[in-house]
mmCIF file of C-alpha atoms and ligand atoms in Angstrom:
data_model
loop_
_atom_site.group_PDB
_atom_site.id
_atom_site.type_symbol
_atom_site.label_atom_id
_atom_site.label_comp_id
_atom_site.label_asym_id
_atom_site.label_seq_id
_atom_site.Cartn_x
_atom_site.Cartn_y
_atom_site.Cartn_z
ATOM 1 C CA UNK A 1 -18.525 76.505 36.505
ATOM 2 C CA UNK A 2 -18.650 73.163 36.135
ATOM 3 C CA UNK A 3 -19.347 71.490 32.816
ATOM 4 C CA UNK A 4 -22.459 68.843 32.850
ATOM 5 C CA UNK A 5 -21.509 65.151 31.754
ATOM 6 C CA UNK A 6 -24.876 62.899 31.580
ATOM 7 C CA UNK A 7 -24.792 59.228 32.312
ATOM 8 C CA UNK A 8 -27.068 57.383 29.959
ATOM 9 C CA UNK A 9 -28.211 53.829 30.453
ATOM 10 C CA UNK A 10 -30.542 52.223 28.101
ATOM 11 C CA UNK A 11 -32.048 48.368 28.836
ATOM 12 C CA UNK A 12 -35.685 47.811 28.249
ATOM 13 C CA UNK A 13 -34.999 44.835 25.741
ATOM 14 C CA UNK A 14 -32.572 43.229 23.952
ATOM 15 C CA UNK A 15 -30.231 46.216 24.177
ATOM 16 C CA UNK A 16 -28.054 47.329 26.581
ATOM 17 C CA UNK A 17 -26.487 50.767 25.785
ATOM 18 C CA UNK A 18 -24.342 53.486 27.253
ATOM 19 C CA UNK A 19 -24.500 56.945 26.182
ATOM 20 C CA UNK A 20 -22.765 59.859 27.826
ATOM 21 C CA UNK A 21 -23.591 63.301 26.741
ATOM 22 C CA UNK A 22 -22.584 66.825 27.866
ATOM 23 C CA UNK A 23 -25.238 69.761 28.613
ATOM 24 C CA UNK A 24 -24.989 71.113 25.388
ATOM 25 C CA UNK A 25 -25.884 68.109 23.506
ATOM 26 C CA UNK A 26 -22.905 66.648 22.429
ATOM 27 C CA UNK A 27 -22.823 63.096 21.777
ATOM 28 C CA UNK A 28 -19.293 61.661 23.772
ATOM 29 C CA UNK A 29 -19.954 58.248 23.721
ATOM 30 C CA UNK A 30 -22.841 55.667 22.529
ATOM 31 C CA UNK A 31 -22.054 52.171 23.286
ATOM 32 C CA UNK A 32 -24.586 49.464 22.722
ATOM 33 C CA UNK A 33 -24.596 45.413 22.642
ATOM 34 C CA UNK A 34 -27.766 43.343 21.777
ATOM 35 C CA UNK A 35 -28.257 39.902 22.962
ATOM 36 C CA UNK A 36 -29.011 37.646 20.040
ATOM 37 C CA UNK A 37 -31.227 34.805 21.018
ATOM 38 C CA UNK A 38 -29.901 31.322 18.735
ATOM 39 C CA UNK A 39 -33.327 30.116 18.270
ATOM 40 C CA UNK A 40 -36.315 31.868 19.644
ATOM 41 C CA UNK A 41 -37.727 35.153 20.460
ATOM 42 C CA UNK A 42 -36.133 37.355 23.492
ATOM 43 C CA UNK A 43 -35.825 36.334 26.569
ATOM 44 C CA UNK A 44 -36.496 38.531 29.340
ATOM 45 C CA UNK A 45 -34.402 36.563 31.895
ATOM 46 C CA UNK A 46 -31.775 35.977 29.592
ATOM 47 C CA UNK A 47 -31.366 39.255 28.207
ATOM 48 C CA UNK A 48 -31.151 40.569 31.760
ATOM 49 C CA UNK A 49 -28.431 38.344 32.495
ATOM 50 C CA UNK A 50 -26.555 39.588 29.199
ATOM 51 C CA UNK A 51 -27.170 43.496 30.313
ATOM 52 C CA UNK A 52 -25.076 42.426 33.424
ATOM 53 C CA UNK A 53 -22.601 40.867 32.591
ATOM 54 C CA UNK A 54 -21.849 43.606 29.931
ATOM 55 C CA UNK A 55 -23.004 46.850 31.734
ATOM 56 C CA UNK A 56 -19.692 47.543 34.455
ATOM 57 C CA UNK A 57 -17.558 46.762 31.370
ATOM 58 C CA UNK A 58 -18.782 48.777 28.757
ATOM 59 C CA UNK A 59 -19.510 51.805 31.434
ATOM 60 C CA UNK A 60 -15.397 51.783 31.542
ATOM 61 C CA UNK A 61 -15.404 52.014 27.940
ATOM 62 C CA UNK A 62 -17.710 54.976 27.398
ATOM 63 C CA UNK A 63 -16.088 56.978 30.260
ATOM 64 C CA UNK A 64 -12.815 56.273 28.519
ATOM 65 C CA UNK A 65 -14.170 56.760 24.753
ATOM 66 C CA UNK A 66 -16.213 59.890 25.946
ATOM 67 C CA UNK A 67 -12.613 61.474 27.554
ATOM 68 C CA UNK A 68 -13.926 62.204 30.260
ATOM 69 C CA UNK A 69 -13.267 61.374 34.394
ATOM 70 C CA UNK A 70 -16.022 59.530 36.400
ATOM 71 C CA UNK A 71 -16.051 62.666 38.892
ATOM 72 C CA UNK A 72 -16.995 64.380 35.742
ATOM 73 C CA UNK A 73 -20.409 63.039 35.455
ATOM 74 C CA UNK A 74 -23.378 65.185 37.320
ATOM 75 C CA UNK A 75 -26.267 62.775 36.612
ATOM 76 C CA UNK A 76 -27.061 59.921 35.900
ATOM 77 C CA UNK A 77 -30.635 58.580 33.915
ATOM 78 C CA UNK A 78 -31.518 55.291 33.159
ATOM 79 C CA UNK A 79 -34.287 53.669 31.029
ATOM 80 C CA UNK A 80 -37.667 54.095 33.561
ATOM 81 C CA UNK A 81 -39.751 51.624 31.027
ATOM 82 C CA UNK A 82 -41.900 50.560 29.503
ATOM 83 C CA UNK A 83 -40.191 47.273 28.575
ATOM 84 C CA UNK A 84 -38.872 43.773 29.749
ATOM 85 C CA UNK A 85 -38.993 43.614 34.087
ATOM 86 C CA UNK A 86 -36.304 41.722 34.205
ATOM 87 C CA UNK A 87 -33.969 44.324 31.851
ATOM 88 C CA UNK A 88 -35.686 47.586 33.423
ATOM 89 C CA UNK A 89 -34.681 46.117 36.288
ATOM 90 C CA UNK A 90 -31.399 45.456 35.338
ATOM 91 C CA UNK A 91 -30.488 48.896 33.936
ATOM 92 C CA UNK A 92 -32.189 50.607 36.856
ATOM 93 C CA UNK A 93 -30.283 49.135 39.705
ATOM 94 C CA UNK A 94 -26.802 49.550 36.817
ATOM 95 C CA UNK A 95 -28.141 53.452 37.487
ATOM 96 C CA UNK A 96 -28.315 53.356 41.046
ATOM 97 C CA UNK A 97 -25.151 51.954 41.946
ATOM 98 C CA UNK A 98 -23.574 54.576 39.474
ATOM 99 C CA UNK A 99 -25.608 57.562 41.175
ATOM 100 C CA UNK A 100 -24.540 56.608 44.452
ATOM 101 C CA UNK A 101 -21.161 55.626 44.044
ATOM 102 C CA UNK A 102 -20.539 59.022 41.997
ATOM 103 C CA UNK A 103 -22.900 61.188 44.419
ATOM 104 C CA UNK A 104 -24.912 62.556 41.871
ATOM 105 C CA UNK A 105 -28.428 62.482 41.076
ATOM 106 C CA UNK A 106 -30.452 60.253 39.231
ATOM 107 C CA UNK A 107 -33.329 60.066 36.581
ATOM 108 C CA UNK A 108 -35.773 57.839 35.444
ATOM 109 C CA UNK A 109 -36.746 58.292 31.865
ATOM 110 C CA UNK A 110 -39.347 56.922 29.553
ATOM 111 C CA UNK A 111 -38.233 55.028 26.991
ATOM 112 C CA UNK A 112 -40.528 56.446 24.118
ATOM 113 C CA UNK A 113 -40.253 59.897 24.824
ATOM 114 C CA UNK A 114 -36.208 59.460 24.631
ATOM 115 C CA UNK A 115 -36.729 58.513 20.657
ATOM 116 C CA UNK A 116 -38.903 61.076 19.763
ATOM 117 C CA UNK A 117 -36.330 64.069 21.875
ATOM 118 C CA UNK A 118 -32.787 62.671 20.233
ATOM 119 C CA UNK A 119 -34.238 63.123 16.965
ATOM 120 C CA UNK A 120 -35.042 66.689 18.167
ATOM 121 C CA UNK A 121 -31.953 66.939 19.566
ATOM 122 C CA UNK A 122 -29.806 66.006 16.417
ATOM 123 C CA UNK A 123 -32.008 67.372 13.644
ATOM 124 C CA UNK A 124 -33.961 70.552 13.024
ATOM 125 C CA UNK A 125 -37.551 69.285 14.014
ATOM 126 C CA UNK A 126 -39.095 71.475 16.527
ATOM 127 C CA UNK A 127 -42.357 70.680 16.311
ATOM 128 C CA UNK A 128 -43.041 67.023 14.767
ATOM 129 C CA UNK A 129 -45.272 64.538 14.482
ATOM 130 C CA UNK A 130 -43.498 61.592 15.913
ATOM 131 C CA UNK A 131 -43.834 58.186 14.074
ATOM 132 C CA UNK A 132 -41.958 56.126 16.701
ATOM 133 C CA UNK A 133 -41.723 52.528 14.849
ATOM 134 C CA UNK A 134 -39.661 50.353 16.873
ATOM 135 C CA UNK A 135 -39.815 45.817 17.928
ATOM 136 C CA UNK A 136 -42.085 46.605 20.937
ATOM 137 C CA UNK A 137 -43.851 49.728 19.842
ATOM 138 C CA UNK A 138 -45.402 51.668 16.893
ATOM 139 C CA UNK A 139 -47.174 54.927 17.850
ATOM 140 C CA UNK A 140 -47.827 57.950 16.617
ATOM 141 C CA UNK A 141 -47.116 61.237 19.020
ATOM 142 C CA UNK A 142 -47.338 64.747 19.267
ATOM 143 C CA UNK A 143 -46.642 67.443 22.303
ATOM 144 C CA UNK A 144 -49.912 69.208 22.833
ATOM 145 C CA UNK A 145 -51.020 71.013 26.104
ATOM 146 C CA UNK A 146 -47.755 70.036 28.301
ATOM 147 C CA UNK A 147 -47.676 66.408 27.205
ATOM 148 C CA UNK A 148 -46.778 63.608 24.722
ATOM 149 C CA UNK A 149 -49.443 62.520 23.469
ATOM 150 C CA UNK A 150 -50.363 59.110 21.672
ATOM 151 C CA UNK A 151 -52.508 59.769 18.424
ATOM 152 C CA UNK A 152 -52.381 56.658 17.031
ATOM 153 C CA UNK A 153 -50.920 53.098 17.577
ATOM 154 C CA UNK A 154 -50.954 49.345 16.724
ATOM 155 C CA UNK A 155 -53.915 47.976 17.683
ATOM 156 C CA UNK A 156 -51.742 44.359 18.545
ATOM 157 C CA UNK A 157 -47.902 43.844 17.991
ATOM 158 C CA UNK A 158 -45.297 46.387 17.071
ATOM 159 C CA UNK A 159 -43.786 46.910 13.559
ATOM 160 C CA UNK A 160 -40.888 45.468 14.176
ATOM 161 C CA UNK A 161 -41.855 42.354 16.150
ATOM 162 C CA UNK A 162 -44.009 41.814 13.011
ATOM 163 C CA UNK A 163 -41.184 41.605 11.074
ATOM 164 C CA UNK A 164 -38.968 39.645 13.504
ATOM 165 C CA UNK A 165 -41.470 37.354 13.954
ATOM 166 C CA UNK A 166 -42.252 36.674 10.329
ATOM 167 C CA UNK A 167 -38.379 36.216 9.988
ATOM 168 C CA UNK A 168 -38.558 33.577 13.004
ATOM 169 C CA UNK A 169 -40.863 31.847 11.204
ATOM 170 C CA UNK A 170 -38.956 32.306 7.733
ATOM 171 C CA UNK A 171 -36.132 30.744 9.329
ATOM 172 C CA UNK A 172 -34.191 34.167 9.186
ATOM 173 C CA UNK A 173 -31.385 35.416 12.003
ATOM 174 C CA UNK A 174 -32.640 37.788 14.386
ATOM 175 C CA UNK A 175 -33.350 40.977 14.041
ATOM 176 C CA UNK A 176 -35.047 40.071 10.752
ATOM 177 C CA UNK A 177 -36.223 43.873 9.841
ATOM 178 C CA UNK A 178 -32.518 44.713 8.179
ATOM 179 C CA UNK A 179 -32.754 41.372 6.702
ATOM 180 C CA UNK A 180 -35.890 41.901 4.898
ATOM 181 C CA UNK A 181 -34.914 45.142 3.589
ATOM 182 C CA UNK A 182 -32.128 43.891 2.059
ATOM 183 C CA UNK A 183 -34.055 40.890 0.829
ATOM 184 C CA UNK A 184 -36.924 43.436 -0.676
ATOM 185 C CA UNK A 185 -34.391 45.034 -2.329
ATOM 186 C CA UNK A 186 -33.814 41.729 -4.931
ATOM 187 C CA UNK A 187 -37.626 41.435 -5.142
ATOM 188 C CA UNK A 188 -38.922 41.911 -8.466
ATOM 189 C CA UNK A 189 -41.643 43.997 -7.502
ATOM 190 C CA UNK A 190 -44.237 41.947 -8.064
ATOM 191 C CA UNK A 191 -46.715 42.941 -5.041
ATOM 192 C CA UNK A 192 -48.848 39.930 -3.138
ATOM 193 C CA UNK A 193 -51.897 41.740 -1.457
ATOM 194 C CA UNK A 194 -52.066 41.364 1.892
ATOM 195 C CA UNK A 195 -53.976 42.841 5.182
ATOM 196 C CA UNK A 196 -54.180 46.322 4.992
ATOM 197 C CA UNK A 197 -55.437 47.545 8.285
ATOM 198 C CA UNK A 198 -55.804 50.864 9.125
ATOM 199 C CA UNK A 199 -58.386 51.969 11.569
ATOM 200 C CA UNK A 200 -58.863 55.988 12.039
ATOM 201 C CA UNK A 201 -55.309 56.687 13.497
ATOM 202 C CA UNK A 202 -54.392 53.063 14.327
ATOM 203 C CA UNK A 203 -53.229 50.137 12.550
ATOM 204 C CA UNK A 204 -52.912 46.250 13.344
ATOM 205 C CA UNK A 205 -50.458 43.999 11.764
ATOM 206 C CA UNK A 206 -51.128 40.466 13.213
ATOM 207 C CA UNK A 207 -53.379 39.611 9.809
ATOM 208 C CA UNK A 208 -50.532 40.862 7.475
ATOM 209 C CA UNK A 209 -48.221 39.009 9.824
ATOM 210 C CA UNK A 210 -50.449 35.247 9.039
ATOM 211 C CA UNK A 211 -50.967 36.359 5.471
ATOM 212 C CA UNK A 212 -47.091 36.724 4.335
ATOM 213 C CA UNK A 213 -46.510 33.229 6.338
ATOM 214 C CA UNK A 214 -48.787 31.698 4.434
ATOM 215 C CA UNK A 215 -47.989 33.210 1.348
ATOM 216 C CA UNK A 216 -44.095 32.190 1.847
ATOM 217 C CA UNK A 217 -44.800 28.823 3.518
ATOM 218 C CA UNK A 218 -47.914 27.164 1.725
ATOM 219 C CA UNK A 219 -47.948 29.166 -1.743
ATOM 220 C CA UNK A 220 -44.505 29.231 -2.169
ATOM 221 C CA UNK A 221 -43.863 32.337 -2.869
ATOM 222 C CA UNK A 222 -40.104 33.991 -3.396
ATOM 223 C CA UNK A 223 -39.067 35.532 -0.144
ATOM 224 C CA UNK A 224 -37.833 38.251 -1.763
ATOM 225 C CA UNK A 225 -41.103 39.513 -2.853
ATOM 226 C CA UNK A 226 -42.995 38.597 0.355
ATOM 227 C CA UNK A 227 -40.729 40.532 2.280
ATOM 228 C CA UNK A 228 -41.083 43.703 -0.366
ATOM 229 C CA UNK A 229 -44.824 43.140 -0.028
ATOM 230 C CA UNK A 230 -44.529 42.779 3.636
ATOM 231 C CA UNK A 231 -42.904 46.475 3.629
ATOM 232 C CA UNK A 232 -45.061 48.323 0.900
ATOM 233 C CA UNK A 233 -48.256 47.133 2.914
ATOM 234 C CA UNK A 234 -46.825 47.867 6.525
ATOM 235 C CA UNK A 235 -45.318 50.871 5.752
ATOM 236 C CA UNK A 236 -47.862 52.271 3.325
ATOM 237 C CA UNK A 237 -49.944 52.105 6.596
ATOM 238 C CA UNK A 238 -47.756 53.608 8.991
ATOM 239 C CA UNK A 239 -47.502 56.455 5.902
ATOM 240 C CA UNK A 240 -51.055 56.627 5.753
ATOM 241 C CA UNK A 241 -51.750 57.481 10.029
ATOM 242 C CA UNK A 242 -48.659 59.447 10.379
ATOM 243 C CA UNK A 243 -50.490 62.046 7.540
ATOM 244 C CA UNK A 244 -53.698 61.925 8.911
ATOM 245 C CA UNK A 245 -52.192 62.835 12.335
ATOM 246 C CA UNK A 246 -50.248 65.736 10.563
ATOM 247 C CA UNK A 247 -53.333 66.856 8.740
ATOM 248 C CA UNK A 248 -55.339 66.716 11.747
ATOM 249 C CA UNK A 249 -52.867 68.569 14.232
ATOM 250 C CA UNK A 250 -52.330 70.654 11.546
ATOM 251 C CA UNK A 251 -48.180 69.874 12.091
ATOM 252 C CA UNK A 252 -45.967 70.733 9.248
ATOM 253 C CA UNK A 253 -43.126 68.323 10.282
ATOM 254 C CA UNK A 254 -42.557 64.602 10.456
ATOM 255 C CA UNK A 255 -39.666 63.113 12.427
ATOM 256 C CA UNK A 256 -38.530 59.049 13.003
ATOM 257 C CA UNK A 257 -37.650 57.008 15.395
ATOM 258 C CA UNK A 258 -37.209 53.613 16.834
ATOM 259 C CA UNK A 259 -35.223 50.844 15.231
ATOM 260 C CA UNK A 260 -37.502 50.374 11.625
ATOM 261 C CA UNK A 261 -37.041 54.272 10.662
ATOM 262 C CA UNK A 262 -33.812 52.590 9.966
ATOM 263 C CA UNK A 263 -35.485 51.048 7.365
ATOM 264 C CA UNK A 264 -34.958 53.507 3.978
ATOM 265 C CA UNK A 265 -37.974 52.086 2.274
ATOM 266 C CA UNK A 266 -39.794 53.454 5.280
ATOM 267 C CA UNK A 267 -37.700 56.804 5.243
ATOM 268 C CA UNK A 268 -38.549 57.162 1.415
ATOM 269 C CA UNK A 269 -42.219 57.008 1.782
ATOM 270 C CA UNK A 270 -42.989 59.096 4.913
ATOM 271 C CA UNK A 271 -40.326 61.586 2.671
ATOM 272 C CA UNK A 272 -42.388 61.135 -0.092
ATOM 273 C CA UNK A 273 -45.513 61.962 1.669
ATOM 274 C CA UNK A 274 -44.127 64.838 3.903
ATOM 275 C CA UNK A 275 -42.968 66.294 0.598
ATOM 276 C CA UNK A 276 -46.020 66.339 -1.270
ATOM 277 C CA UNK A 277 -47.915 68.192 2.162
ATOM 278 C CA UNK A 278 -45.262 70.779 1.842
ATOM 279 C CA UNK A 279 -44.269 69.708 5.093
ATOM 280 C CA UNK A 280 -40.111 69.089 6.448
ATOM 281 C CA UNK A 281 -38.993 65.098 6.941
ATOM 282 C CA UNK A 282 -36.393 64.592 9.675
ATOM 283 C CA UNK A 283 -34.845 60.963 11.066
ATOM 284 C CA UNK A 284 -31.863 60.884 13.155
ATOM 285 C CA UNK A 285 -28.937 58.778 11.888
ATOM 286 C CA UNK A 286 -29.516 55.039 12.406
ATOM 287 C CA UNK A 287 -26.923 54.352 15.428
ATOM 288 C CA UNK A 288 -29.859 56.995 17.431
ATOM 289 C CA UNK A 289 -32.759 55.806 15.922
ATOM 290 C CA UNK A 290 -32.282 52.210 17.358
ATOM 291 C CA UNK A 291 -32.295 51.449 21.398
ATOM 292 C CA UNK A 292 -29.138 53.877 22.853
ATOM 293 C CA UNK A 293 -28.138 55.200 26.009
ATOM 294 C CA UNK A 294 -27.532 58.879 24.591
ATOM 295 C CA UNK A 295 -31.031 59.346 23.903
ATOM 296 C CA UNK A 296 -31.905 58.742 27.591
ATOM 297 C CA UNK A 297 -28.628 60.402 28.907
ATOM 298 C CA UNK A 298 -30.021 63.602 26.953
ATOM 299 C CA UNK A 299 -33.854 63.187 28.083
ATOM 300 C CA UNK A 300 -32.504 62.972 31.614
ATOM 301 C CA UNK A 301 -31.230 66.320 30.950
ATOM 302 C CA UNK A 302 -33.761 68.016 29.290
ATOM 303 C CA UNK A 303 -36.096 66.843 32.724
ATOM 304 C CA UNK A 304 -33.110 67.543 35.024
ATOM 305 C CA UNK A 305 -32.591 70.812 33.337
ATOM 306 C CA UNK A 306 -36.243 71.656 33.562
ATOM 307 C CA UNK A 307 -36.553 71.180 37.302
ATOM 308 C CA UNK A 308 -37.505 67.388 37.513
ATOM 309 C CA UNK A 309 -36.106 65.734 40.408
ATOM 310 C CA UNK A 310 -36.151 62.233 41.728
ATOM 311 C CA UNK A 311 -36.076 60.593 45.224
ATOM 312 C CA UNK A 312 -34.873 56.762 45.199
ATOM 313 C CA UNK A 313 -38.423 55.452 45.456
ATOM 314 C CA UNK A 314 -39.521 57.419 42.331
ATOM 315 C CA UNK A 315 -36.679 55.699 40.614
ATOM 316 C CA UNK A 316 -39.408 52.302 40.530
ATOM 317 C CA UNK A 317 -39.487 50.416 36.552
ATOM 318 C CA UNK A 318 -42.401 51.054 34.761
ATOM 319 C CA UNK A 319 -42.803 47.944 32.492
ATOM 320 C CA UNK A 320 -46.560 49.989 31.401
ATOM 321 C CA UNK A 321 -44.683 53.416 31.175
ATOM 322 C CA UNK A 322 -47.337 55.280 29.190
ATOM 323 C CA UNK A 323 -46.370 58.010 26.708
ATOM 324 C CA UNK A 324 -48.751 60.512 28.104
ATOM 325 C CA UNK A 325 -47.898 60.054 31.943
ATOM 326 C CA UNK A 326 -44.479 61.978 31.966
ATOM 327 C CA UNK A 327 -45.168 66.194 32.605
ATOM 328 C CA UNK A 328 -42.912 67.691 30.054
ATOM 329 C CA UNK A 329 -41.622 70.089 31.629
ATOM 330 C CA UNK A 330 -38.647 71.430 29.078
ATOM 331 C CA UNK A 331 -41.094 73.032 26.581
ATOM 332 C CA UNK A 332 -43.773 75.243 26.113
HETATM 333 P P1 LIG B 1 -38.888 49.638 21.840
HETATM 334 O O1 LIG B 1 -38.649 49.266 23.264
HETATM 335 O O2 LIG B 1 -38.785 51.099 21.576
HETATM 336 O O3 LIG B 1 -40.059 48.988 21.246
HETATM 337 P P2 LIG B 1 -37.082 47.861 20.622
HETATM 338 O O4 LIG B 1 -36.739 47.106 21.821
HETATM 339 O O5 LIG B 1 -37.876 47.191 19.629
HETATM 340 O O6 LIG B 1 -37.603 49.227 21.060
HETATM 341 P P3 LIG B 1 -35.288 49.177 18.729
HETATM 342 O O7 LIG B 1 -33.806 49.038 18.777
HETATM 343 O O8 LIG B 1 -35.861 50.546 18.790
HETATM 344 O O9 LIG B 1 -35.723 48.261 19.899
HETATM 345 O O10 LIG B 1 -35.858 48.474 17.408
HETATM 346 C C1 LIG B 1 -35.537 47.148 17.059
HETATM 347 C C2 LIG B 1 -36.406 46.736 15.886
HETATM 348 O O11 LIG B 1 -36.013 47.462 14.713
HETATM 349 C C3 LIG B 1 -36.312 45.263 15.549
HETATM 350 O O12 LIG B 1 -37.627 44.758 15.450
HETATM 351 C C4 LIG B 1 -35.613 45.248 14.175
HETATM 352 O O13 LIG B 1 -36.026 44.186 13.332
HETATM 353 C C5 LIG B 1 -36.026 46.587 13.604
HETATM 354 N N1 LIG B 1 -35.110 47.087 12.580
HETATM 355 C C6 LIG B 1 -33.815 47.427 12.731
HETATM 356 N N2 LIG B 1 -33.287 47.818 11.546
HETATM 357 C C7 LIG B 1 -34.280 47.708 10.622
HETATM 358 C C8 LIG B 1 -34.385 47.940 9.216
HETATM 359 N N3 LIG B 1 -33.349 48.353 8.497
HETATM 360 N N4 LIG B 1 -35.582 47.718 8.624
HETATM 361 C C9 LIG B 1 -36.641 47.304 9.334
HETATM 362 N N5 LIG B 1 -36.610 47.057 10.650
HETATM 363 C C10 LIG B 1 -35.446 47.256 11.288
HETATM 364 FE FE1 LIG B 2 -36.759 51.407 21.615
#
């Protein structure tokens, strides 16, 4: 019989990635390259124009990292949204050139519900609560009745555009949120109080975001310690949701993803927290919890494995993919 080899091909943002994964869940290959605007935020034209020009290249290089033949591969999925037009659009047609060319099917996957099943994949969470804290979006999710579904969210902009923006503004490279870690880490601790808003399960982190500028820019204060207030305050909220969601679904385990679970401040409090429920903490490594193409090769399994199958004109970007819209078919 033959063996499955999954495609993956990641591009709602600034990332273009290409993961290749067999049936069983084996990682083969996980390439990834992020456009890094000079001055600015992202731009969607731009970083479409970046996952172009890199995607036939670095597909080479994962077929030849992952050892395996391009007649090997038996599907191919590709980032479905939500995200950038212009980069959905990018990675999409990437996938349907590779689907045709190799004759095999293809799969549109959603973006968020790719973060939350490689960290189910790669750790022992069965069951979690998802706290999926990424640039674009911050949302807490849980399977109930057939579906992801969204318990909680920000209210405005994602963690991690908080941060990014702040560090715009600060005058620091992008992506700031590794920056201000490692920043926080020289702070001397001395907390500046800032916007803490939490409402029911959702949180909004435009009035922190105004607060630390203005605490950095007109009072002068060290960045180091606006960027460790930034994170006690942003995260302390994210803490807070993700255990009233666990307390209220009456969920024993907590897993991260998206690009700030990177973050170990983050990892230590939701740890700290999970610990003192009684309940298990899971986050994948930090090459999977950032924007990859093995977590949508994989999901494209999971679906494909399931029964899910796509014609070409289901294969249409989402740029408003919603959570709760895909039927999850691979579990009970
Ligand atoms: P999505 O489409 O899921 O919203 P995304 O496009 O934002 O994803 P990700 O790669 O999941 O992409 O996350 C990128 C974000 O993660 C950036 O905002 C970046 O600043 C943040 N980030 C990365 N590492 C860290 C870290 N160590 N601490 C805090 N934030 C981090
Ligand atoms: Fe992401």
């Amino acid at each position: 019989m033959k063996r499955d080899i999954i495609l993956g091909i990641e591009g709602t943002a600034h990332t273009i990635g290409i993961g290749i994964v067999n049936g069983d869940g084996e990682v083969l290959a996980n390439l990834r390259r992020m456009i890094k605007p000079e001055k600015g935020g992202i731009h969607p034209r731009e970083a479409a124009n970046h996952h172009a020009e890199k995607a036939p290249g670095m597909l080479k290089e994962a077929i030849a990292v992952a050892g395996v033949r391009p007649e090997d591969i038996t599907l191919v999925a590709f980032s479905q949204g939500p995200g950038l037009g212009p980069c959905l659009r990018t990675a999409a047609t990437a996938a349907r050139a590779a689907s045709i060319s190799l004759g095999v099917p293809l799969m549109g996957v959603n973006h968020c519900i790719a973060h939350l099943e490689i960290g189910r994949l790669v750790t022992d969470a069965e069951d979690p609560v998802l706290l999926y804290a990424s640039g674009g979006n911050t949302q807490i999710i849980a399977f109930n009745e057939g579906r992801y579904r969204v318990f909680g969210e920000t209210l405005d902009i994602g963690i991690g555009n908080m941060l990014d923006k702040f560090g715009r503004e600060a005058g620091l490279p992008f992506p700031a949120g590794p920056v201000l870690e490692k920043l926080s880490l020289k702070s001397s601790e001395d907390l500046i109080e800032l916007p803490y808003s939490v409402k029911g399960m959702d949180v909004a982190f435009s009035g922190l975001l105004t607060a630390a500028l203005n605490a950095y820019k007109r009072k002068k204060r060290a960045l180091e310690d606006v960027a460790y207030s930034i994170q006690e305050t942003a995260f302390a909220m994210l803490t807070e949701v993700t255990e009233r969601a666990m307390a209220h679904l009456g969920i024993e385990e907590v897993l991260l993803g998206g690009g700030v679970a990177r973050n170990s401040r983050l990892r230590e409090m939701v740890r700290t927290m999970a610990e003192e429920r009684g309940a298990r903490f899971f986050a994948p490594p930090g090459d999977l919890c950032v924007d990859n193409g093995v977590m949508i090769a994989w999901t494209g399994w999971l679906m494909y494995s399931s029964g899910t199958r796509m014609k070409i004109e289901d294969t249409a970007i989402n740029q408003r993919f919603r959570t709760d819209a895909v039927d999850v078919t691979w579990r009970d």
